[in-house]
Coordinates of C-alpha atoms in Angstrom, one line a residue:
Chain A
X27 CA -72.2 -86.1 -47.5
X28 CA -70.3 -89.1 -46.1
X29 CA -69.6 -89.7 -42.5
X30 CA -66.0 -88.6 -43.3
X31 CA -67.5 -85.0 -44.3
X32 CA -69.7 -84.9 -41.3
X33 CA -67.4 -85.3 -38.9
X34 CA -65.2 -82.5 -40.3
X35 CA -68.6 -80.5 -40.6
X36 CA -69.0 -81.4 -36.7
X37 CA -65.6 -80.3 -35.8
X38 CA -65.7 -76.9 -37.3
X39 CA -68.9 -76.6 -35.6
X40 CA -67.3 -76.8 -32.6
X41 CA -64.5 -74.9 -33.0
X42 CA -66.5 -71.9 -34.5
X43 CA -65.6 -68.8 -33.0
X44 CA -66.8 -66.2 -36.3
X45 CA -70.2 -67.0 -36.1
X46 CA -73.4 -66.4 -33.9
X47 CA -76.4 -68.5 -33.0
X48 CA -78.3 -68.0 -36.1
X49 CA -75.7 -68.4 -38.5
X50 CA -74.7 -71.6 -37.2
X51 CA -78.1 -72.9 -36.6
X52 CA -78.3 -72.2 -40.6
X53 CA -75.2 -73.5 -41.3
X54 CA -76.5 -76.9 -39.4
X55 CA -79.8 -76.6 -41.9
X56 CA -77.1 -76.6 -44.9
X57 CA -75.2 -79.6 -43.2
X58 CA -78.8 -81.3 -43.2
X59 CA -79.8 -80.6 -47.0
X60 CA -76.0 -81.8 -48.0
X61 CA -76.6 -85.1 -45.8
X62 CA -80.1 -85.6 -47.2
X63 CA -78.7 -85.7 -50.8
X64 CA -75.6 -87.4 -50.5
X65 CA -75.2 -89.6 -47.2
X66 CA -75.0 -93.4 -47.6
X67 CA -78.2 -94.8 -47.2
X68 CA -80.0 -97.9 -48.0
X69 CA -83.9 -96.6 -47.8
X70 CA -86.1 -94.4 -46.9
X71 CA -86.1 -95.4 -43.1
X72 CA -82.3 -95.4 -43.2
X73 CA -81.9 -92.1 -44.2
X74 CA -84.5 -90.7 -41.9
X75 CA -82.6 -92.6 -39.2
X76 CA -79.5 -90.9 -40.0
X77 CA -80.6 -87.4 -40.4
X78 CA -82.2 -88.2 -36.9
X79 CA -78.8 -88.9 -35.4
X80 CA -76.6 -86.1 -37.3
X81 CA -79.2 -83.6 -36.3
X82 CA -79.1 -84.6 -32.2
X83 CA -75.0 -84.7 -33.2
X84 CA -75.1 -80.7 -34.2
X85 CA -77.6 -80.1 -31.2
X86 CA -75.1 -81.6 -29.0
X87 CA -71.7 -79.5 -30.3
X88 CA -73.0 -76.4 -29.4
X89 CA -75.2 -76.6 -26.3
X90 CA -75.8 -72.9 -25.7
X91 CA -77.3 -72.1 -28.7
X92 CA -81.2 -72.8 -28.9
X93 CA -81.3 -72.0 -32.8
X94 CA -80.0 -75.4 -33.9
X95 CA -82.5 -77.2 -31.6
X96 CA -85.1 -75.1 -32.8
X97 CA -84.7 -75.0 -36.5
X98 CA -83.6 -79.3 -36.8
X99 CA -86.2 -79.9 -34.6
X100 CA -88.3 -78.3 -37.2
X101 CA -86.5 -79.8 -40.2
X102 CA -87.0 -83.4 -38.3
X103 CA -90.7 -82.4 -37.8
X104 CA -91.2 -81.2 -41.3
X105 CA -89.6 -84.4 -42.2
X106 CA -92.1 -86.8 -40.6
X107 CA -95.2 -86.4 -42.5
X108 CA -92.5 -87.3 -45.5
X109 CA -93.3 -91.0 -47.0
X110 CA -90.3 -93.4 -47.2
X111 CA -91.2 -95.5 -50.0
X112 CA -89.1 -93.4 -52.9
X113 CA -85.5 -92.8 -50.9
X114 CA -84.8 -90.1 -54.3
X115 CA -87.9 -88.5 -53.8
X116 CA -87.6 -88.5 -49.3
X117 CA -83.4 -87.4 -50.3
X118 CA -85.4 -84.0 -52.1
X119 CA -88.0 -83.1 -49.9
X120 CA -85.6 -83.6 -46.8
X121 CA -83.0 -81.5 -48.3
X122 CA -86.4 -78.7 -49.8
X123 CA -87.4 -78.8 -46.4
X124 CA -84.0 -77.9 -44.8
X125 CA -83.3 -75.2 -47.5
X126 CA -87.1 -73.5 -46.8
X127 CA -86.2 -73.2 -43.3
X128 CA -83.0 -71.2 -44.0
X129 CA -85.1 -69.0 -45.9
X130 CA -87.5 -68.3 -43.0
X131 CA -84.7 -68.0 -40.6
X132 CA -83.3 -65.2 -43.0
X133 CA -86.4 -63.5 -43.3
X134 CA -86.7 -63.2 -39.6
X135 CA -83.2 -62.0 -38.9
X136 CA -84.9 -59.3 -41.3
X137 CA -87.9 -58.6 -40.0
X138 CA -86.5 -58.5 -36.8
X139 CA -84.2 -56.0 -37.3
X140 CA -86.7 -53.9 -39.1
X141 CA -89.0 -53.9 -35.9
X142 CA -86.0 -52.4 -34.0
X143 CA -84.4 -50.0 -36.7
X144 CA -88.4 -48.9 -37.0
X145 CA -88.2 -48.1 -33.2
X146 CA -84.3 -46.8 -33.0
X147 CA -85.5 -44.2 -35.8
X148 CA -82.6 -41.4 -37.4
X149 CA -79.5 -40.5 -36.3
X150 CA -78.9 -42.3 -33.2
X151 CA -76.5 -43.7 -31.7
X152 CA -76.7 -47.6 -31.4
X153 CA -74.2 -49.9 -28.9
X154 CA -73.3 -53.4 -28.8
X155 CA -71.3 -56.2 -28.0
X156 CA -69.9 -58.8 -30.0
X157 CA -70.7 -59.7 -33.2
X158 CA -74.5 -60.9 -34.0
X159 CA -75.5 -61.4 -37.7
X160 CA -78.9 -60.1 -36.5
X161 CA -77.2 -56.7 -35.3
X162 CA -75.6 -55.9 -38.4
X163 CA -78.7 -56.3 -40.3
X164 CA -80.1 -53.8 -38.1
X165 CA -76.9 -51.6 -39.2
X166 CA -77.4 -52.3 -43.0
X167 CA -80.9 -50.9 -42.5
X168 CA -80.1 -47.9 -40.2
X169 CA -76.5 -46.9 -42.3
X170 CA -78.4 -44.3 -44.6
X171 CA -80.4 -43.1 -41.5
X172 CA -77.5 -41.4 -40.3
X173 CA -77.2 -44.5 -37.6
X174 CA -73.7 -44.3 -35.2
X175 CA -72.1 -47.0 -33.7
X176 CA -70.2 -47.9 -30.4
X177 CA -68.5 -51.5 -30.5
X178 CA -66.8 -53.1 -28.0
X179 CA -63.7 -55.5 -28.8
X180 CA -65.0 -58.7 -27.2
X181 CA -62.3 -60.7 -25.8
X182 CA -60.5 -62.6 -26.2
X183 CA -60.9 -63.1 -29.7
X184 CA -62.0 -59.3 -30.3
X185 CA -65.1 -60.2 -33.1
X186 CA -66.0 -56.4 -32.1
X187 CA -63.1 -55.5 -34.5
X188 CA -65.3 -58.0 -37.4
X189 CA -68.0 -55.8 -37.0
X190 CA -66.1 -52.3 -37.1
X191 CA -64.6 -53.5 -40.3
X192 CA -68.3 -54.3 -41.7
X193 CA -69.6 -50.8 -40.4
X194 CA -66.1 -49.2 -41.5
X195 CA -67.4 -50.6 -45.1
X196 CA -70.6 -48.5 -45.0
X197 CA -69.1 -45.2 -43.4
X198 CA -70.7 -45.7 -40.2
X199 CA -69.0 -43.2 -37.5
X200 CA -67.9 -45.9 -35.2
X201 CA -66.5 -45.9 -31.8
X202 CA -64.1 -49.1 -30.9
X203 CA -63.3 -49.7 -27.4
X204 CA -62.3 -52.4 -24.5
X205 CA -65.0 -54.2 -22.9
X206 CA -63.5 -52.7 -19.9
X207 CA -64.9 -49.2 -21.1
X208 CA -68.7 -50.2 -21.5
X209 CA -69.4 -48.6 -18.5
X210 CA -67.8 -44.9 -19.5
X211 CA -68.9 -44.7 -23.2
X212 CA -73.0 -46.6 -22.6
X213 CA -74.2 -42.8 -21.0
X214 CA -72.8 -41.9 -25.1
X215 CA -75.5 -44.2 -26.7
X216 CA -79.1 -43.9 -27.3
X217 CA -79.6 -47.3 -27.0
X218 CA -78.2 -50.6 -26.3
X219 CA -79.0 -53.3 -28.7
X220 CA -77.4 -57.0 -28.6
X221 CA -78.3 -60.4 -30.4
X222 CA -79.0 -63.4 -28.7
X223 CA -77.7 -67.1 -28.9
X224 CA -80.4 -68.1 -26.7
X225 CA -83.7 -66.6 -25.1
X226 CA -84.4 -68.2 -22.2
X227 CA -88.4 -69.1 -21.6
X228 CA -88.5 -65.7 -19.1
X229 CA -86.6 -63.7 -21.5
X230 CA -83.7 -63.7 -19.6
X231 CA -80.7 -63.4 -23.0
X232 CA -77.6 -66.0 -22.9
X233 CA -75.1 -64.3 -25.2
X234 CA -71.4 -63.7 -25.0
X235 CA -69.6 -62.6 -21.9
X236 CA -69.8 -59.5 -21.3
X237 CA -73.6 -58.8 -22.1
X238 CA -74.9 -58.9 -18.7
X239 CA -72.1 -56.2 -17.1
X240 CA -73.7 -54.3 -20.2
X241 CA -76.8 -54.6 -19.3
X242 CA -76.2 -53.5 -16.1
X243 CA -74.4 -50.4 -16.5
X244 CA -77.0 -49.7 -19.1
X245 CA -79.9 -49.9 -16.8
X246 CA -77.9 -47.7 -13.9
X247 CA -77.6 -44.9 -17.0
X248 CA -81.0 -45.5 -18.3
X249 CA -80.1 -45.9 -21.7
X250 CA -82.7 -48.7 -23.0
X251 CA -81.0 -52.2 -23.8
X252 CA -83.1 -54.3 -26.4
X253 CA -82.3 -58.0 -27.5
X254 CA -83.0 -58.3 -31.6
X255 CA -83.3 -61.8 -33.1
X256 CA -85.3 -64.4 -34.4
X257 CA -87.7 -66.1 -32.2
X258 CA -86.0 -69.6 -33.5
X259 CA -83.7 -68.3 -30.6
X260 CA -85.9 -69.0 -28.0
X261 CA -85.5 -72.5 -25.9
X262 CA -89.1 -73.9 -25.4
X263 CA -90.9 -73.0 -21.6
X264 CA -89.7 -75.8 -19.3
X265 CA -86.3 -76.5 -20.7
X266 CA -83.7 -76.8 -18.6
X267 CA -80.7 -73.9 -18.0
X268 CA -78.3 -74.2 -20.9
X269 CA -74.9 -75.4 -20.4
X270 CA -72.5 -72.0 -20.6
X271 CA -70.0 -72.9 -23.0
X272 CA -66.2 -72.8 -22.1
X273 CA -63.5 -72.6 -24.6
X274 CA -59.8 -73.3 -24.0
X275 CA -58.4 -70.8 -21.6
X276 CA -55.0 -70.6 -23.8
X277 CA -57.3 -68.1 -25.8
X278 CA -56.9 -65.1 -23.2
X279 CA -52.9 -65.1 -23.8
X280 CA -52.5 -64.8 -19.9
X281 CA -49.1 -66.4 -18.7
X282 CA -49.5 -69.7 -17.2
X283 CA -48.8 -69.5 -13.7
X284 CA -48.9 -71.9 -10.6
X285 CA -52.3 -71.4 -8.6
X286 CA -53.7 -69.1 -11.5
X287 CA -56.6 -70.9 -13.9
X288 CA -57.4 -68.9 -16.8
X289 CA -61.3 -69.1 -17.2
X290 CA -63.2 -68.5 -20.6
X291 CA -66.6 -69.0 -20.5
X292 CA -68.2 -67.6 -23.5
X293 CA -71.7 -67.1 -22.7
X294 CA -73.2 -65.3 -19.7
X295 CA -77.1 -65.1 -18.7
X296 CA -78.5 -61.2 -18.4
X297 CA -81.6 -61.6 -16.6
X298 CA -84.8 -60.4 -18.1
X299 CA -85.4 -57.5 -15.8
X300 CA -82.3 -56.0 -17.3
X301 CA -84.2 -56.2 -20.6
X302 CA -86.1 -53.1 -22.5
X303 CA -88.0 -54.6 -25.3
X304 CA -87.0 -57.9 -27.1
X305 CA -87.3 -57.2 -30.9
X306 CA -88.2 -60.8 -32.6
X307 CA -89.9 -61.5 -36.5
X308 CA -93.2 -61.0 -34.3
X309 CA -92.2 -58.6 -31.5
X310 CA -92.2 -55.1 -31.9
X311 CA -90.1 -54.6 -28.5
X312 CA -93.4 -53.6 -26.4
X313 CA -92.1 -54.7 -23.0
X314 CA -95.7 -55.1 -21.9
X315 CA -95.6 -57.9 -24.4
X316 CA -92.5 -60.3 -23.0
X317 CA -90.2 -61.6 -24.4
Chain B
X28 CA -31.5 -33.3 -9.6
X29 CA -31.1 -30.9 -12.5
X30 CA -34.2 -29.5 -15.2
X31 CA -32.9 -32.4 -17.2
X32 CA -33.3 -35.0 -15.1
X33 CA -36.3 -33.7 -13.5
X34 CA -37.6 -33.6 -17.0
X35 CA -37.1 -37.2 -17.5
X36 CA -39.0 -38.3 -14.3
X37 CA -42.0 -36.1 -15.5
X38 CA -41.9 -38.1 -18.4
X39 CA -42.0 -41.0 -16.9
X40 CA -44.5 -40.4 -14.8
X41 CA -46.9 -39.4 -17.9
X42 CA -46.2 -42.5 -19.4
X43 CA -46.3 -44.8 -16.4
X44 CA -48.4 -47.3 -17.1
X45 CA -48.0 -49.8 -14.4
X46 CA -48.9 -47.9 -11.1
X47 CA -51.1 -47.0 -9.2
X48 CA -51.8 -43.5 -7.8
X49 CA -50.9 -44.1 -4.4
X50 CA -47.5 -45.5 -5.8
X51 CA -46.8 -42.9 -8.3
X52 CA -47.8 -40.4 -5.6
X53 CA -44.9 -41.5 -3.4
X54 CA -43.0 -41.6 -6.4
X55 CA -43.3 -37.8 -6.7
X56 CA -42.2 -37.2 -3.2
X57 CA -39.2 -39.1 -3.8
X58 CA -38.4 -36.7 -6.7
X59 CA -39.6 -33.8 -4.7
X60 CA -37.2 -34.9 -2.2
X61 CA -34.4 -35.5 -4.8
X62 CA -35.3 -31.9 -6.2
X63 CA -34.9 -30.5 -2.6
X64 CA -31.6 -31.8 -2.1
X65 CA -30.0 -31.1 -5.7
X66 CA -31.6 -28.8 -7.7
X67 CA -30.0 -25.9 -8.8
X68 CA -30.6 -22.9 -6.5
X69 CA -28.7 -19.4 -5.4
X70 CA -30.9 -19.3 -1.9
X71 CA -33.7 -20.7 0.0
X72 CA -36.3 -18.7 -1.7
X73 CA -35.1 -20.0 -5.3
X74 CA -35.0 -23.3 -3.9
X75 CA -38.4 -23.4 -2.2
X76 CA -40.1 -21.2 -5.9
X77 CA -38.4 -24.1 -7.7
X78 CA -39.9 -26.9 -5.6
X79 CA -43.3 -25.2 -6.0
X80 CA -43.0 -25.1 -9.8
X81 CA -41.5 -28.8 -9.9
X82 CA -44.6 -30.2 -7.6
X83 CA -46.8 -28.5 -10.1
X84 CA -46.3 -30.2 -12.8
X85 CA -45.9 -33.6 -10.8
X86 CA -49.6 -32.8 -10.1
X87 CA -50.1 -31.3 -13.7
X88 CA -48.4 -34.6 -15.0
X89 CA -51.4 -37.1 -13.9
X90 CA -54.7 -35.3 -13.4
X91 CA -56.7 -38.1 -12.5
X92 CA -54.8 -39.0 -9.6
X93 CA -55.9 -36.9 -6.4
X94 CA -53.1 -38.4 -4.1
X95 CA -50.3 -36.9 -6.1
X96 CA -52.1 -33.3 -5.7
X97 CA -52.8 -34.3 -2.0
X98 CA -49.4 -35.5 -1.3
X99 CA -47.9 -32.5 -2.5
X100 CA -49.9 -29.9 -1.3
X101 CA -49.2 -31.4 2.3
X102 CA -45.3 -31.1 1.5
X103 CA -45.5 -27.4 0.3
X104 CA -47.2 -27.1 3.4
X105 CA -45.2 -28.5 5.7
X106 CA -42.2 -26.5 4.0
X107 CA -43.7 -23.0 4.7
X108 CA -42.8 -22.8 7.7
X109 CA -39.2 -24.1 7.9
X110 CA -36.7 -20.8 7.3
X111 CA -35.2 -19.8 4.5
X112 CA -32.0 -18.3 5.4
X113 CA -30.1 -21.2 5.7
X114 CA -30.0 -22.9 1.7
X115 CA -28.5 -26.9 3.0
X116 CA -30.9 -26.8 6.4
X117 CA -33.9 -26.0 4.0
X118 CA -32.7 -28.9 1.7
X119 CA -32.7 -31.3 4.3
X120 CA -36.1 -30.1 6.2
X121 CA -37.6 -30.6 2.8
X122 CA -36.5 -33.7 1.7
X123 CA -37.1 -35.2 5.5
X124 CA -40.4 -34.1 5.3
X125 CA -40.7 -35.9 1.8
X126 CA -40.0 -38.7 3.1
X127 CA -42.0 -38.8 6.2
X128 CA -45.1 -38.5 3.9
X129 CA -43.9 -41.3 1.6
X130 CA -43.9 -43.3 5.6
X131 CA -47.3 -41.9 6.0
X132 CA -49.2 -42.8 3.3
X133 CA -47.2 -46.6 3.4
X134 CA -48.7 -47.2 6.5
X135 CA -52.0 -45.5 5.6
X136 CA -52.0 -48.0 3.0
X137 CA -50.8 -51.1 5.3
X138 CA -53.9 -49.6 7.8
X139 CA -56.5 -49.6 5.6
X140 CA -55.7 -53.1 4.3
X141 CA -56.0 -54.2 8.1
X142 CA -59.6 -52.8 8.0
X143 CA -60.7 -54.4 4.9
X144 CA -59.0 -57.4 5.9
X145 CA -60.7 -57.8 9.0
X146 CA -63.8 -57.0 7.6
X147 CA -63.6 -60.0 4.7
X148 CA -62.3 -62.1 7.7
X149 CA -61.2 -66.2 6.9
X150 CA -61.6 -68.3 4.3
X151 CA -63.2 -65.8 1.4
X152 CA -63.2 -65.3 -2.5
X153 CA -62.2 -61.7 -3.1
X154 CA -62.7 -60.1 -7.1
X155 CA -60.9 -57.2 -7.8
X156 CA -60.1 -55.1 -11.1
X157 CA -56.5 -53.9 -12.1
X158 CA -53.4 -53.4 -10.3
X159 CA -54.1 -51.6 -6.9
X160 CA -51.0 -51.4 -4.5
X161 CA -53.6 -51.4 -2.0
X162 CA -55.2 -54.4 -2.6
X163 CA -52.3 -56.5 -3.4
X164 CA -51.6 -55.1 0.6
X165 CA -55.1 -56.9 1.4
X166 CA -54.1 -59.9 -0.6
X167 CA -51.1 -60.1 1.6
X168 CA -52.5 -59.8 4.8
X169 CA -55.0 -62.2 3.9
X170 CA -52.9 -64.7 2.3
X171 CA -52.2 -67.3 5.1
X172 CA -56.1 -66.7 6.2
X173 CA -57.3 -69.1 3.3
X174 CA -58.2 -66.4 0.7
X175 CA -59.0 -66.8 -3.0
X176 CA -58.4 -64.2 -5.8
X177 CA -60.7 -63.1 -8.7
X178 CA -58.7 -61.0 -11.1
X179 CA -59.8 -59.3 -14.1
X180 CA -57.2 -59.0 -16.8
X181 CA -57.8 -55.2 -17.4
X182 CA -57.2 -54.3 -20.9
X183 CA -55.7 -52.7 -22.5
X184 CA -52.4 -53.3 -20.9
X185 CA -53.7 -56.2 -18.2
X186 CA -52.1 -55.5 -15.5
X187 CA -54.2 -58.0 -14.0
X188 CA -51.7 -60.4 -14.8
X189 CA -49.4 -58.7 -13.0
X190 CA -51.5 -59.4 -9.7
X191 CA -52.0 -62.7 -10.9
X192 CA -48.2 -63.1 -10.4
X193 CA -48.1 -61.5 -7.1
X194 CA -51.2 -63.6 -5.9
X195 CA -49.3 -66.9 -7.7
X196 CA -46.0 -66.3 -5.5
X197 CA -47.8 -65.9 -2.2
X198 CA -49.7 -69.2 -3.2
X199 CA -53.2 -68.0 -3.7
X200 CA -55.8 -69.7 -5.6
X201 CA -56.5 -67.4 -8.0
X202 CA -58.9 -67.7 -11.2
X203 CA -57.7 -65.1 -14.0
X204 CA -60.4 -64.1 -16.1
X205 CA -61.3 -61.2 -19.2
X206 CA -62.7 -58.3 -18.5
X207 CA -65.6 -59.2 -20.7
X208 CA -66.2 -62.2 -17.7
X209 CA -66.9 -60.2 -14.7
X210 CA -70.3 -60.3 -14.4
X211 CA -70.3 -64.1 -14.8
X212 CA -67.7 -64.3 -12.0
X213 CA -69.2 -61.8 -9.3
X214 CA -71.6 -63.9 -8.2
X215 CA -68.7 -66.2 -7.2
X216 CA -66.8 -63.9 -4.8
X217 CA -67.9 -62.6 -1.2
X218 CA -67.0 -59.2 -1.9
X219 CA -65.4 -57.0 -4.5
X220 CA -62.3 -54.7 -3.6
X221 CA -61.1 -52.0 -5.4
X222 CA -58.6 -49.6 -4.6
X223 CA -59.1 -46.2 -6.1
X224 CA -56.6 -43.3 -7.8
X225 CA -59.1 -40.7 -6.7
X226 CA -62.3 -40.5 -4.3
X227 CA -64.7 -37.9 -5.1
X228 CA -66.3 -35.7 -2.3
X229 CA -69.4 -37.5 -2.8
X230 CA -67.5 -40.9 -2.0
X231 CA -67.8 -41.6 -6.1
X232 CA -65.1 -43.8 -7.1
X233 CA -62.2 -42.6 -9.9
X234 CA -60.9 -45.7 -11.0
X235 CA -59.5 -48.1 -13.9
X236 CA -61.9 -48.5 -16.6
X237 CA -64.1 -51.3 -16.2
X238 CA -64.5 -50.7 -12.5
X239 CA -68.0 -49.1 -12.7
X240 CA -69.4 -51.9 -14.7
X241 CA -67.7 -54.3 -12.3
X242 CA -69.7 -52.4 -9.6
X243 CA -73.2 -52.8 -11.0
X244 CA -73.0 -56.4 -11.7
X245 CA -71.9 -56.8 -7.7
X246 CA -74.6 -54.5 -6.7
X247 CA -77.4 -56.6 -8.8
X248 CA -76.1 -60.1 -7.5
X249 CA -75.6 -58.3 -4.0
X250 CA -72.3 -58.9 -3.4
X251 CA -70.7 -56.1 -1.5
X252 CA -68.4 -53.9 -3.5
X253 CA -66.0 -52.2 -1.2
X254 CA -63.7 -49.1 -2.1
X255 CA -59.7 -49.4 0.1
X256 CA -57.9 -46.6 0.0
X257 CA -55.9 -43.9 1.9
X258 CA -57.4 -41.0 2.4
X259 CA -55.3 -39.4 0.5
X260 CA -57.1 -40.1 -2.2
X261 CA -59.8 -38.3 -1.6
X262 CA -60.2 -34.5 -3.3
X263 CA -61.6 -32.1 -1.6
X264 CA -65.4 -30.7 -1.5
X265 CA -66.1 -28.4 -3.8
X266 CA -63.0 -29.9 -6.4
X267 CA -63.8 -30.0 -10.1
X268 CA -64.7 -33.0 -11.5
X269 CA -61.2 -34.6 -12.4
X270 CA -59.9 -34.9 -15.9
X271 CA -60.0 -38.7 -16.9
X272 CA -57.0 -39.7 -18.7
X273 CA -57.2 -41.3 -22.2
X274 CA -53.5 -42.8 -23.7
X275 CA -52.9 -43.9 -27.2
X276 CA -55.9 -45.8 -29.0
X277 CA -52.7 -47.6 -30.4
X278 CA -52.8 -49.5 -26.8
X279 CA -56.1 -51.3 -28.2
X280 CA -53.7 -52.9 -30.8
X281 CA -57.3 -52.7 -33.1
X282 CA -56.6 -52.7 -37.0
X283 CA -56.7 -49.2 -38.5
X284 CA -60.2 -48.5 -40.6
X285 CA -61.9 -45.5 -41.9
X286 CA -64.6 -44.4 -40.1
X287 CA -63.6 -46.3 -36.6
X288 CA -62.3 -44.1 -33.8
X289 CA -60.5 -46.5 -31.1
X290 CA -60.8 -45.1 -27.4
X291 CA -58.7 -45.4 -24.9
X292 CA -60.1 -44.0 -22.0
X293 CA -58.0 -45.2 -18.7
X294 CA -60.7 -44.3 -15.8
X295 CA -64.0 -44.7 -14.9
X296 CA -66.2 -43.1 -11.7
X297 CA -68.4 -45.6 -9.9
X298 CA -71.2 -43.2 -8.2
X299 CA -71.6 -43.5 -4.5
X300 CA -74.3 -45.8 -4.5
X301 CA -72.9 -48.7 -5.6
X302 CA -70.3 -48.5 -3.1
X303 CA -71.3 -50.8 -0.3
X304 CA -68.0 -49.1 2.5
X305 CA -65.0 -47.6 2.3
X306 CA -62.0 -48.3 3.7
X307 CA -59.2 -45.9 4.8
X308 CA -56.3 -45.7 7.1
X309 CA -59.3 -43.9 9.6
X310 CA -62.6 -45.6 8.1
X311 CA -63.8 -49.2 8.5
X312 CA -65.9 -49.3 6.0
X313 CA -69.0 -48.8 7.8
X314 CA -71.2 -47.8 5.3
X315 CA -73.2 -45.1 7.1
X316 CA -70.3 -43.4 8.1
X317 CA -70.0 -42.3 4.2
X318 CA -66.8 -42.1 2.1

């Protein structure tokens, strides 16, 4: 992969608005095996120095996400023990490496949405918000267990319809409405369950806007709201607050009028107390056990 | 006004989209007054069985919205006393007394602004959600007092922009945001202000979907969420539980798939508790004093 390629590579990164946390944090992973085997390099040391500074460059396009810190920093710690000497041989094991840790992340997605489907049990009736890779694996493992759905749209670029169209596919009864109805239909669900893009070292969930209103009017209905996803998602203890994304306001479609500023801030924080049961690889949603 | 064209106002009225139920209340006074002063009638007691019928289905027309009940129940009121053997004096005693209720509940309106307004006092952020005539009164009486506007858009139909136009003319900063980004914007206002289309006895809140979960994001970053309103809208105790009024899914404009059910649900009710004070033409929004 030149550094032609991996610029465009960075760019769609950036503008990404189809894909969640852990599907871009793979997607880095894949960008790191195809630089491995193909970037310009001189030797061993030069190639490791590279991959060093394209990995901190995906890091840095998508601040809110603590996947892609957690699964390069991974791939860059997997890569030190690596020798230098043979640049073919270090070009393989990086690019092994990156590809083994895709694997793990897919397994976890799994495993963590077997932990919840395990506790949602038959013929429920499952909300969420936006789209989260992790959530429809939950859905692909509840559709034969008479599993329901109710989706909100998710402005302003409405992935909720993505996901209808994926549980449409399987004949799951779903219910599609505005974000401005979470509050009616939640008291209609048996349980709330969202992905994450980041878990925060309390537990507190940054995911798309709208989450934390979700949260809220679930917790004043009692209806339990879980967080499902891998714990690659989680930003070490310590870290600082992540930076809340904002895209380009022209996204809402709002007329542009003096005085008025469109805001479109992607992410939003729901704190920890709001939380259930976080459902990771590990985590079997006990709320005794934390996040 | 003849059946025909008193057909098309209830029309209109059912598909009304952009007002509010103090405005559409007044709305159906004016056509109770244009019924009262042209409807086909032999005598006074035709005329005064026909305005009964007509203010029925007014109130029929838009269940939600207690005011238009209200507002017409004080008219038939006021009406049974005035005599009926004179047809043309009974035309104009009705449609007078129309119109002094479409006065009333203006300056109800214009009063309970005042009290909300001197509550939020100089120099505040104020949220809101939707298009209340009420609040756009608020905005207007706090517009050369350094205020600043939080606007939802308020899908389907956003009407928020609408307000964002009002709020843009009069000069007021104003940051225009989804739906989906209230409960990352709360924490930036001093207060929420809704207006409502219907109070419940209890001093639970009938109002534009998205208004509830607008309420518990304010009540768990403790921002006061106040309720301004005449009292008009309130139903009375012991009233059924209104009727919340769902339009066309089509609204949405979400693709058509098998298996999804789009809602469109146009009201929520915000219980009691999360309502910090109400305000009315009489009530300062002291919240012991109740609804």
């Amino acid at each position: 992969m030149t550094d032609d390629e991996f610029a465009r590579c960075l760019h769609e990164l950036v503008e990404d608005r189809r894909h969640g946390a852990s599907e871009l944090a793979r997607r880095c992973l894949e960008i790191g095996a195809g630089s491995a085997l193909a970037a310009p390099a001189a030797n061993g040391a030069a190639l490791r120095r590279l991959l060093a500074e394209r990995s901190a460059a995906l890091v840095q396009a998508r601040p809110t996400m603590a996947p892609i810190d957690n699964l390069l920093a991974r791939w860059q710690t997997a890569l030190a023990g690596a020798p230098d000497a043979d640049l073919a041989r270090l070009r393989e094991t990086a690019a092994a490496a990156a590809r083994a840790l895709i694997e793990e992340s897919h397994a976890a997605v799994h495993r963590a949405a077997a932990h919840a489907a395990r506790r949602i049990g038959r013929g429920r009736t499952v909300m969420t918000h936006s789209l989260s890779s992790t959530v429809v694996e939950l859905f692909a493992q509840l559709r034969h267990e008479g599993v329901r759905a109710i989706v909100t749209e998710s402005r302003p670029l409405c992935e909720g319809y993505r996901l209808a169209e994926r549980l449409s596919a399987w004949a799951v009864p779903t219910t599609l409405i505005t974000d401005a109805q979470a509050g009616l239909f939640v008291a209609k669900a048996d349980a709330v369950v969202v992905g994450a893009d980041t878990l925060l070292p309390d537990g507190s969930v940054v995911n798309k806007a709208g989450t934390y209103a979700l949260a809220a009017v679930a917790r004043d209905q009692v209806v339990p709201f879980y967080v499902c996803c891998e714990s690659f998602k989680r930003r070490p203890a310590g870290a600082a607050a992540p930076e809340l994304e904002e895209m380009d306001a022209s996204e809402l479609g709002a007329p542009a009028l003096p005085h008025v500023t469109g805001r479109n801030v992607y992410f939003d924080i729901t704190p920890a107390r709001l939380v259930s049961g976080w459902f990771t690889e590990r985590d079997e949603g006990d709320p005794a056990a934390g996040p």
